[in-house]
């Protein structure tokens, strides 16, 4: 989230709006917005309907869920749901015509798209519309 915040002004200058989705319930999102001082739109997908529709949701194994709990991460408390689903990190650039111009998704939830690559793609596709 913080990496997007770093390049948000440059993306806005190019005419882009950042809309992010997170698996946390709205109350938790508000904490993230305040903690990270986010200025872009952050939407709750706590039921994972958006992530599932985009093919980005995966079920956390019982073993991984237990590991998260030991690390102080309670997926049920964060989402308000018992589905144990998480989204893979993904980024889409959507043109004014509604067509996806660029997409990135990574199955490892620890790997995020480098903001420089996203900004470069935004410049390329903005001028290509």
PDB file of N, CA, C and O in Angstrom, residues 27-66:
ATOM      1  N   UNK A  27     -13.694  -1.362   8.961  1.00  0.00           N
ATOM      2  CA  UNK A  27     -13.090  -0.770  10.168  1.00  0.00           C
ATOM      3  C   UNK A  27     -11.579  -0.943  10.178  1.00  0.00           C
ATOM      4  O   UNK A  27     -10.849  -0.028  10.574  1.00  0.00           O
ATOM      5  N   UNK A  28     -11.116  -2.102   9.737  1.00  0.00           N
ATOM      6  CA  UNK A  28      -9.675  -2.354   9.673  1.00  0.00           C
ATOM      7  C   UNK A  28      -9.027  -1.498   8.590  1.00  0.00           C
ATOM      8  O   UNK A  28      -7.899  -1.040   8.740  1.00  0.00           O
ATOM      9  N   UNK A  29      -9.743  -1.308   7.481  1.00  0.00           N
ATOM     10  CA  UNK A  29      -9.204  -0.479   6.401  1.00  0.00           C
ATOM     11  C   UNK A  29      -8.970   0.948   6.885  1.00  0.00           C
ATOM     12  O   UNK A  29      -7.972   1.567   6.522  1.00  0.00           O
ATOM     13  N   UNK A  30      -9.892   1.450   7.672  1.00  0.00           N
ATOM     14  CA  UNK A  30      -9.743   2.810   8.181  1.00  0.00           C
ATOM     15  C   UNK A  30      -8.461   2.937   8.993  1.00  0.00           C
ATOM     16  O   UNK A  30      -7.745   3.934   8.889  1.00  0.00           O
ATOM     17  N   UNK A  31      -8.140   1.911   9.774  1.00  0.00           N
ATOM     18  CA  UNK A  31      -6.888   1.919  10.537  1.00  0.00           C
ATOM     19  C   UNK A  31      -5.687   1.971   9.595  1.00  0.00           C
ATOM     20  O   UNK A  31      -4.734   2.718   9.834  1.00  0.00           O
ATOM     21  N   UNK A  32      -5.727   1.202   8.510  1.00  0.00           N
ATOM     22  CA  UNK A  32      -4.626   1.200   7.532  1.00  0.00           C
ATOM     23  C   UNK A  32      -4.506   2.551   6.845  1.00  0.00           C
ATOM     24  O   UNK A  32      -3.396   3.052   6.636  1.00  0.00           O
ATOM     25  N   UNK A  33      -5.628   3.121   6.480  1.00  0.00           N
ATOM     26  CA  UNK A  33      -5.624   4.434   5.821  1.00  0.00           C
ATOM     27  C   UNK A  33      -4.960   5.469   6.715  1.00  0.00           C
ATOM     28  O   UNK A  33      -4.114   6.251   6.264  1.00  0.00           O
ATOM     29  N   UNK A  34      -5.323   5.467   7.978  1.00  0.00           N
ATOM     30  CA  UNK A  34      -4.752   6.435   8.920  1.00  0.00           C
ATOM     31  C   UNK A  34      -3.286   6.146   9.214  1.00  0.00           C
ATOM     32  O   UNK A  34      -2.462   7.056   9.233  1.00  0.00           O
ATOM     33  N   UNK A  35      -2.952   4.871   9.418  1.00  0.00           N
ATOM     34  CA  UNK A  35      -1.572   4.492   9.762  1.00  0.00           C
ATOM     35  C   UNK A  35      -0.609   4.821   8.627  1.00  0.00           C
ATOM     36  O   UNK A  35       0.484   5.336   8.858  1.00  0.00           O
ATOM     37  N   UNK A  36      -1.012   4.517   7.399  1.00  0.00           N
ATOM     38  CA  UNK A  36      -0.127   4.728   6.249  1.00  0.00           C
ATOM     39  C   UNK A  36      -0.364   6.061   5.544  1.00  0.00           C
ATOM     40  O   UNK A  36       0.273   6.339   4.536  1.00  0.00           O
ATOM     41  N   UNK A  37      -1.324   6.854   6.066  1.00  0.00           N
ATOM     42  CA  UNK A  37      -1.660   8.155   5.487  1.00  0.00           C
ATOM     43  C   UNK A  37      -1.965   8.025   3.982  1.00  0.00           C
ATOM     44  O   UNK A  37      -1.414   8.742   3.152  1.00  0.00           O
ATOM     45  N   UNK A  38      -2.850   7.079   3.668  1.00  0.00           N
ATOM     46  CA  UNK A  38      -3.191   6.807   2.269  1.00  0.00           C
ATOM     47  C   UNK A  38      -4.143   7.868   1.736  1.00  0.00           C
ATOM     48  O   UNK A  38      -5.091   8.261   2.409  1.00  0.00           O
ATOM     49  N   UNK A  39      -3.891   8.291   0.523  1.00  0.00           N
ATOM     50  CA  UNK A  39      -4.756   9.296  -0.091  1.00  0.00           C
ATOM     51  C   UNK A  39      -5.601   8.717  -1.221  1.00  0.00           C
ATOM     52  O   UNK A  39      -6.469   9.377  -1.746  1.00  0.00           O
ATOM     53  N   UNK A  40      -5.344   7.460  -1.580  1.00  0.00           N
ATOM     54  CA  UNK A  40      -6.127   6.850  -2.653  1.00  0.00           C
ATOM     55  C   UNK A  40      -7.296   6.050  -2.074  1.00  0.00           C
ATOM     56  O   UNK A  40      -7.377   5.813  -0.883  1.00  0.00           O
ATOM     57  N   UNK A  41      -8.213   5.681  -2.958  1.00  0.00           N
ATOM     58  CA  UNK A  41      -9.414   4.959  -2.559  1.00  0.00           C
ATOM     59  C   UNK A  41      -9.082   3.505  -2.228  1.00  0.00           C
ATOM     60  O   UNK A  41      -8.529   2.791  -3.062  1.00  0.00           O
ATOM     61  N   UNK A  42      -9.418   3.081  -1.019  1.00  0.00           N
ATOM     62  CA  UNK A  42      -9.161   1.719  -0.558  1.00  0.00           C
ATOM     63  C   UNK A  42     -10.509   1.103  -0.202  1.00  0.00           C
ATOM     64  O   UNK A  42     -11.217   1.592   0.674  1.00  0.00           O
ATOM     65  N   UNK A  43     -10.872   0.054  -0.926  1.00  0.00           N
ATOM     66  CA  UNK A  43     -12.172  -0.588  -0.756  1.00  0.00           C
ATOM     67  C   UNK A  43     -12.039  -1.926  -0.037  1.00  0.00           C
ATOM     68  O   UNK A  43     -11.059  -2.644  -0.234  1.00  0.00           O
ATOM     69  N   UNK A  44     -13.046  -2.275   0.735  1.00  0.00           N
ATOM     70  CA  UNK A  44     -13.074  -3.549   1.438  1.00  0.00           C
ATOM     71  C   UNK A  44     -13.658  -4.630   0.537  1.00  0.00           C
ATOM     72  O   UNK A  44     -14.708  -4.453  -0.064  1.00  0.00           O
ATOM     73  N   UNK A  45     -12.958  -5.749   0.469  1.00  0.00           N
ATOM     74  CA  UNK A  45     -13.443  -6.937  -0.222  1.00  0.00           C
ATOM     75  C   UNK A  45     -13.387  -8.092   0.774  1.00  0.00           C
ATOM     76  O   UNK A  45     -12.844  -9.154   0.499  1.00  0.00           O
ATOM     77  N   UNK A  46     -13.939  -7.862   1.966  1.00  0.00           N
ATOM     78  CA  UNK A  46     -13.818  -8.829   3.054  1.00  0.00           C
ATOM     79  C   UNK A  46     -14.490 -10.159   2.732  1.00  0.00           C
ATOM     80  O   UNK A  46     -14.067 -11.200   3.228  1.00  0.00           O
ATOM     81  N   UNK A  47     -15.486 -10.153   1.904  1.00  0.00           N
ATOM     82  CA  UNK A  47     -16.127 -11.418   1.501  1.00  0.00           C
ATOM     83  C   UNK A  47     -15.400 -12.052   0.320  1.00  0.00           C
ATOM     84  O   UNK A  47     -15.748 -13.137  -0.114  1.00  0.00           O
ATOM     85  N   UNK A  48     -14.422 -11.347  -0.228  1.00  0.00           N
ATOM     86  CA  UNK A  48     -13.572 -11.816  -1.334  1.00  0.00           C
ATOM     87  C   UNK A  48     -14.342 -12.032  -2.640  1.00  0.00           C
ATOM     88  O   UNK A  48     -13.886 -12.759  -3.515  1.00  0.00           O
ATOM     89  N   UNK A  49     -15.481 -11.375  -2.794  1.00  0.00           N
ATOM     90  CA  UNK A  49     -16.246 -11.533  -4.039  1.00  0.00           C
ATOM     91  C   UNK A  49     -15.506 -10.916  -5.214  1.00  0.00           C
ATOM     92  O   UNK A  49     -15.504 -11.483  -6.311  1.00  0.00           O
ATOM     93  N   UNK A  50     -14.873  -9.785  -5.010  1.00  0.00           N
ATOM     94  CA  UNK A  50     -14.095  -9.152  -6.081  1.00  0.00           C
ATOM     95  C   UNK A  50     -12.888  -9.989  -6.462  1.00  0.00           C
ATOM     96  O   UNK A  50     -12.632 -10.233  -7.643  1.00  0.00           O
ATOM     97  N   UNK A  51     -12.143 -10.437  -5.463  1.00  0.00           N
ATOM     98  CA  UNK A  51     -10.947 -11.251  -5.722  1.00  0.00           C
ATOM     99  C   UNK A  51     -11.325 -12.562  -6.417  1.00  0.00           C
ATOM    100  O   UNK A  51     -10.630 -13.007  -7.326  1.00  0.00           O
ATOM    101  N   UNK A  52     -12.429 -13.157  -5.996  1.00  0.00           N
ATOM    102  CA  UNK A  52     -12.863 -14.399  -6.636  1.00  0.00           C
ATOM    103  C   UNK A  52     -13.283 -14.139  -8.082  1.00  0.00           C
ATOM    104  O   UNK A  52     -12.945 -14.923  -8.972  1.00  0.00           O
ATOM    105  N   UNK A  53     -13.989 -13.050  -8.318  1.00  0.00           N
ATOM    106  CA  UNK A  53     -14.435 -12.731  -9.677  1.00  0.00           C
ATOM    107  C   UNK A  53     -13.247 -12.504 -10.607  1.00  0.00           C
ATOM    108  O   UNK A  53     -13.315 -12.829 -11.792  1.00  0.00           O
ATOM    109  N   UNK A  54     -12.161 -11.978 -10.064  1.00  0.00           N
ATOM    110  CA  UNK A  54     -10.963 -11.720 -10.858  1.00  0.00           C
ATOM    111  C   UNK A  54     -10.008 -12.929 -10.885  1.00  0.00           C
ATOM    112  O   UNK A  54      -8.959 -12.875 -11.517  1.00  0.00           O
ATOM    113  N   UNK A  55     -10.365 -14.000 -10.200  1.00  0.00           N
ATOM    114  CA  UNK A  55      -9.516 -15.185 -10.160  1.00  0.00           C
ATOM    115  C   UNK A  55      -8.275 -15.000  -9.311  1.00  0.00           C
ATOM    116  O   UNK A  55      -7.260 -15.660  -9.537  1.00  0.00           O
ATOM    117  N   UNK A  56      -8.346 -14.117  -8.327  1.00  0.00           N
ATOM    118  CA  UNK A  56      -7.180 -13.790  -7.511  1.00  0.00           C
ATOM    119  C   UNK A  56      -7.233 -14.341  -6.088  1.00  0.00           C
ATOM    120  O   UNK A  56      -6.284 -14.181  -5.328  1.00  0.00           O
ATOM    121  N   UNK A  57      -8.337 -14.969  -5.706  1.00  0.00           N
ATOM    122  CA  UNK A  57      -8.494 -15.457  -4.337  1.00  0.00           C
ATOM    123  C   UNK A  57      -7.923 -16.870  -4.206  1.00  0.00           C
ATOM    124  O   UNK A  57      -8.026 -17.678  -5.120  1.00  0.00           O
ATOM    125  N   UNK A  58      -7.309 -17.111  -3.060  1.00  0.00           N
ATOM    126  CA  UNK A  58      -6.865 -18.463  -2.759  1.00  0.00           C
ATOM    127  C   UNK A  58      -7.171 -18.773  -1.294  1.00  0.00           C
ATOM    128  O   UNK A  58      -7.247 -17.877  -0.463  1.00  0.00           O
ATOM    129  N   UNK A  59      -7.392 -20.043  -1.007  1.00  0.00           N
ATOM    130  CA  UNK A  59      -7.694 -20.477   0.351  1.00  0.00           C
ATOM    131  C   UNK A  59      -6.393 -20.765   1.089  1.00  0.00           C
ATOM    132  O   UNK A  59      -5.531 -21.489   0.599  1.00  0.00           O
ATOM    133  N   UNK A  60      -6.277 -20.178   2.254  1.00  0.00           N
ATOM    134  CA  UNK A  60      -5.107 -20.396   3.102  1.00  0.00           C
ATOM    135  C   UNK A  60      -5.246 -21.775   3.750  1.00  0.00           C
ATOM    136  O   UNK A  60      -6.308 -22.118   4.287  1.00  0.00           O
ATOM    137  N   UNK A  61      -4.198 -22.562   3.693  1.00  0.00           N
ATOM    138  CA  UNK A  61      -4.223 -23.893   4.300  1.00  0.00           C
ATOM    139  C   UNK A  61      -4.367 -23.761   5.816  1.00  0.00           C
ATOM    140  O   UNK A  61      -4.028 -22.723   6.406  1.00  0.00           O
ATOM    141  N   UNK A  62      -4.865 -24.827   6.446  1.00  0.00           N
ATOM    142  CA  UNK A  62      -5.006 -24.819   7.906  1.00  0.00           C
ATOM    143  C   UNK A  62      -3.656 -24.585   8.574  1.00  0.00           C
ATOM    144  O   UNK A  62      -3.567 -23.857   9.560  1.00  0.00           O
ATOM    145  N   UNK A  63      -2.620 -25.183   8.021  1.00  0.00           N
ATOM    146  CA  UNK A  63      -1.265 -25.021   8.578  1.00  0.00           C
ATOM    147  C   UNK A  63      -0.810 -23.553   8.502  1.00  0.00           C
ATOM    148  O   UNK A  63      -0.284 -23.000   9.467  1.00  0.00           O
ATOM    149  N   UNK A  64      -1.030 -22.938   7.347  1.00  0.00           N
ATOM    150  CA  UNK A  64      -0.643 -21.534   7.161  1.00  0.00           C
ATOM    151  C   UNK A  64      -1.496 -20.623   8.060  1.00  0.00           C
ATOM    152  O   UNK A  64      -0.990 -19.660   8.637  1.00  0.00           O
ATOM    153  N   UNK A  65      -2.776 -20.960   8.182  1.00  0.00           N
ATOM    154  CA  UNK A  65      -3.657 -20.177   9.049  1.00  0.00           C
ATOM    155  C   UNK A  65      -3.155 -20.208  10.493  1.00  0.00           C
ATOM    156  O   UNK A  65      -3.096 -19.173  11.162  1.00  0.00           O
ATOM    157  N   UNK A  66      -2.769 -21.392  10.965  1.00  0.00           N
ATOM    158  CA  UNK A  66      -2.229 -21.523  12.322  1.00  0.00           C
ATOM    159  C   UNK A  66      -0.929 -20.731  12.473  1.00  0.00           C
ATOM    160  O   UNK A  66      -0.689 -20.105  13.506  1.00  0.00           O
TER     161      UNK A  66
END
